[in-house]
Coordinates of C-alpha atoms in Angstrom, one line a residue:
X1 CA -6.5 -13.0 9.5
X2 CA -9.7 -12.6 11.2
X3 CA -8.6 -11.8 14.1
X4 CA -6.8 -8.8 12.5
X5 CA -9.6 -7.7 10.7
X6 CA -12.2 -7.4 13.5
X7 CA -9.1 -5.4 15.5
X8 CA -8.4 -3.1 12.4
X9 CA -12.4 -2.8 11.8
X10 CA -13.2 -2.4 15.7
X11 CA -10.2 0.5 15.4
X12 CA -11.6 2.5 12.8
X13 CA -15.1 2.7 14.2
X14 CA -13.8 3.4 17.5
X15 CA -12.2 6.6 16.0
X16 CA -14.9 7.3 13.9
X17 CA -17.2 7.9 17.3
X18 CA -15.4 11.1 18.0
X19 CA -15.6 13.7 15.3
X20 CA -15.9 12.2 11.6
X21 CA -16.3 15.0 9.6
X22 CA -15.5 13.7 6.3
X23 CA -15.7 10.3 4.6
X24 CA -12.6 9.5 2.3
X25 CA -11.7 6.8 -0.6
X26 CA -7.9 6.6 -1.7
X27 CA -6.5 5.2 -4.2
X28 CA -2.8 5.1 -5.3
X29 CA -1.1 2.8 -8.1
X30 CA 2.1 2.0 -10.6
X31 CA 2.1 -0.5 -13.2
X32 CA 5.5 -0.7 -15.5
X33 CA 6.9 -2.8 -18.2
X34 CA 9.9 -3.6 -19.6
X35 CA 11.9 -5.8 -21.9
X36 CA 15.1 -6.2 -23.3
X37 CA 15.9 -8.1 -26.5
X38 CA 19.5 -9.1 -26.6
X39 CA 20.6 -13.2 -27.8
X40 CA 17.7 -14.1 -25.0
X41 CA 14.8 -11.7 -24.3
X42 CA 14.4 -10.6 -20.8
X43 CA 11.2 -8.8 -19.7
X44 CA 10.2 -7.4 -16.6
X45 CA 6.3 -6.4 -14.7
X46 CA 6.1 -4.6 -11.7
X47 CA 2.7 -3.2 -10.3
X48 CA 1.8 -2.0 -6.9
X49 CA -1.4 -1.2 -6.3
X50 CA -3.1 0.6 -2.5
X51 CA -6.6 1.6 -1.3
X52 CA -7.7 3.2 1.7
X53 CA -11.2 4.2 3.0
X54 CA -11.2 6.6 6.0
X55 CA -12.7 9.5 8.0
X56 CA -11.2 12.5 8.8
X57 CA -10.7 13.6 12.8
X58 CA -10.4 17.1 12.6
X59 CA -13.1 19.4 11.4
X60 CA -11.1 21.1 8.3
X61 CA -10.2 17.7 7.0
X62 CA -6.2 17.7 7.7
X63 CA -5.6 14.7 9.3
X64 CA -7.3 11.5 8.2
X65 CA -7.5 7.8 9.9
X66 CA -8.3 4.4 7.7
X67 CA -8.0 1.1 6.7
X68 CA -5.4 0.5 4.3
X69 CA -5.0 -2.6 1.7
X70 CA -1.9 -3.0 -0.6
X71 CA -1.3 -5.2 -3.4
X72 CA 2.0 -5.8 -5.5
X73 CA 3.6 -7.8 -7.8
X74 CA 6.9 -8.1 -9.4
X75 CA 7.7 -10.7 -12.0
X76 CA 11.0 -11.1 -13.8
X77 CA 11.4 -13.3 -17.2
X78 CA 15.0 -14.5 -18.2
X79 CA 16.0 -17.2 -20.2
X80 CA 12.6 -19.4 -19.7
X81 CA 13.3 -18.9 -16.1
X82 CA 10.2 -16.7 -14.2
X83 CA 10.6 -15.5 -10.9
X84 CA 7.9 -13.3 -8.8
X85 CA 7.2 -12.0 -5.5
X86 CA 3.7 -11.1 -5.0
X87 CA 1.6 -9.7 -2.1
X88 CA -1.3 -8.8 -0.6
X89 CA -1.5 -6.5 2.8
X90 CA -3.9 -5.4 5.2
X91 CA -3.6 -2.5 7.6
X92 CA -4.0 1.0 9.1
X93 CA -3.3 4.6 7.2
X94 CA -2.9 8.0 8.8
X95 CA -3.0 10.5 6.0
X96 CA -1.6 14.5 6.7
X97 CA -2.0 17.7 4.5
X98 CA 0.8 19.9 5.2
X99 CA 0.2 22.5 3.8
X100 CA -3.0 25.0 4.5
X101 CA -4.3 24.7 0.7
X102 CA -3.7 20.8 1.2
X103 CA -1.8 20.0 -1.8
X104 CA 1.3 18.2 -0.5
X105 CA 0.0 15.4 1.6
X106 CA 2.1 12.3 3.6
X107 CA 0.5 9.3 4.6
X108 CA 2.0 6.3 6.5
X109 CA 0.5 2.8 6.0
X110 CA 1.3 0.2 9.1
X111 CA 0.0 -3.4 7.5
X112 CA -0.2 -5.8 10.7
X113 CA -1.0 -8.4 7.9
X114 CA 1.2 -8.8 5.0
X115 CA 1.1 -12.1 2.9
X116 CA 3.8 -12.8 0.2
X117 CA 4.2 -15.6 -2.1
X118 CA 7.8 -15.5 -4.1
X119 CA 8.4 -18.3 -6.9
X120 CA 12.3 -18.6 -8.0
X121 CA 12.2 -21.4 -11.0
X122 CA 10.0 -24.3 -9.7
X123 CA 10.1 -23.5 -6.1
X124 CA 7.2 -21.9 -4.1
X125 CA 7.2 -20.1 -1.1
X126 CA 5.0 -18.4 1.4
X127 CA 5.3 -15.9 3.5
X128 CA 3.3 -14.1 6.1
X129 CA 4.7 -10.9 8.2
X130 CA 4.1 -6.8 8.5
X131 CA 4.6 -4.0 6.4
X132 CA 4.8 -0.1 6.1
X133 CA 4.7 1.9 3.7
X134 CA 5.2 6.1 3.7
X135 CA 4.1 7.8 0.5
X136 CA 4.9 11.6 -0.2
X137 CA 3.1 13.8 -2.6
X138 CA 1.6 16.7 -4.7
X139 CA -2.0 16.1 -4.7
X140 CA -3.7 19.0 -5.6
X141 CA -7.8 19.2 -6.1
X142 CA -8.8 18.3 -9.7
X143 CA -12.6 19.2 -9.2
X144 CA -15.4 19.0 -6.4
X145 CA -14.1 16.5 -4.1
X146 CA -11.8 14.5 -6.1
X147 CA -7.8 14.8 -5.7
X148 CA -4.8 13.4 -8.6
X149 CA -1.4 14.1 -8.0
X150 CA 1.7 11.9 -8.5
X151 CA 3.4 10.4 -4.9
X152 CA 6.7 8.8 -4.1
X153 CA 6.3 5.7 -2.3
X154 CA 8.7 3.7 0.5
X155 CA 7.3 0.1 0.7
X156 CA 9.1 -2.3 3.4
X157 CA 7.6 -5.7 4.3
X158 CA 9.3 -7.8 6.7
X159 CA 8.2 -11.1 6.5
X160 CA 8.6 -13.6 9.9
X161 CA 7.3 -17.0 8.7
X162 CA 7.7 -18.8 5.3
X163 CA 6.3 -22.3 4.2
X164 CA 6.8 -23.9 1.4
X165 CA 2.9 -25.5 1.1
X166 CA 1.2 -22.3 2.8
X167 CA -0.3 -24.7 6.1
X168 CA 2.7 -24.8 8.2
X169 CA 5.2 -22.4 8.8
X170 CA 8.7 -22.0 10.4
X171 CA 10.3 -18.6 11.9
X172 CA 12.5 -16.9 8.9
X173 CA 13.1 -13.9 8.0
X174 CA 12.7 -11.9 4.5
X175 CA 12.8 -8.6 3.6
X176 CA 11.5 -6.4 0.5
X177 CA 12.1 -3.1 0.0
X178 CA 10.8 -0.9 -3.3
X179 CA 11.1 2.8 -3.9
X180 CA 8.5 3.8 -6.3
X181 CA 6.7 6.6 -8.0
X182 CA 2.9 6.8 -8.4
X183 CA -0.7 8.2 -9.5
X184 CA -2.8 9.1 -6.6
X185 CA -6.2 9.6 -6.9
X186 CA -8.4 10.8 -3.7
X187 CA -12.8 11.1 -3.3
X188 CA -13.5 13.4 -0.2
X189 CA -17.4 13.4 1.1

């Protein structure tokens, strides 16, 4: 994790020595609940959560570079039984306007560090792997430097190593995949 973090650091400060011309905080998040009362009651939490901090390349601010961290969480309630996946991710985010007024905007997250933990019943298990995520939206300005819009987001983590007691870990494969809408909020300096 280190490691990762001094290469993702030591990458945004080696673009940041060309032409930063703008400093930029994002922030993007969905938190929903649900539950279903039938002979058992079922209820549902899911809440994914990203923030980035970045500079922008390009002197009219249309292309912007950063450091991207994720966080979700889904837990399902059935029957007394809880199952979850949760993680936590750490990464790189290119962010373009495509549009001249910059109100549509696309952004790509690539998360060298993903950590999951899913819990089915009793059982535990960790995982650690890579994600991506591309989000898609309407962002328009709201006032003097601060963006809200609403974004569709494709998240897709591919975990490569699971454990069962987070110290050692074997090769396997997991996947998880979530479409999701959100609220995007944006500060541009």
């Amino acid at each position: 994790m280190k490691t990762k973090s001094i290469i993702l650091l030591a990458s945004l400060l080696f673009c940041a020595s060309f032409n930063a011309n703008a400093f930029v905080v994002d922030v993007n998040g969905l938190y929903m609940s649900d539950t279903l009362d039938q002979t058992t009651e079922a209820t549902s939490t899911k809440m994914m959560a990203d923030a980035s901090v970045g500079i922008s390349l390009v002197q009219d601010q249309w292309f912007l570079i950063g450091l991207s961290f994720l966080s979700g969480n889904v837990t399902d309630k059935s029957a007394g039984v809880t199952n979850s996946w949760s993680t936590t991710d750490l990464g790189l985010r290119l962010f373009v306007f495509i549009d001249r007024i910059k109100n549509w905007g696309l952004g790509v997250d690539y998360n060298i560090d993903a950590r999951g933990k899913i819990v089915t019943g009793a059982s535990t298990e960790y995982w650690r792997g890579s994600s991506y995520k591309i989000d898609f939206g309407y962002t328009p300005l709201l006032f003097h430097k601060v963006y809200f819009g609403v974004r569709v987001n494709y998240y897709v983590a591919a975990y490569d190593q699971s454990s069962s007691d987070n110290i050692t870990f074997v090769a396997e494969k997991n996947t998880r995949t979530m479409l999701y809408p959100s609220l995007y909020l944006g500060l541009r300096f």
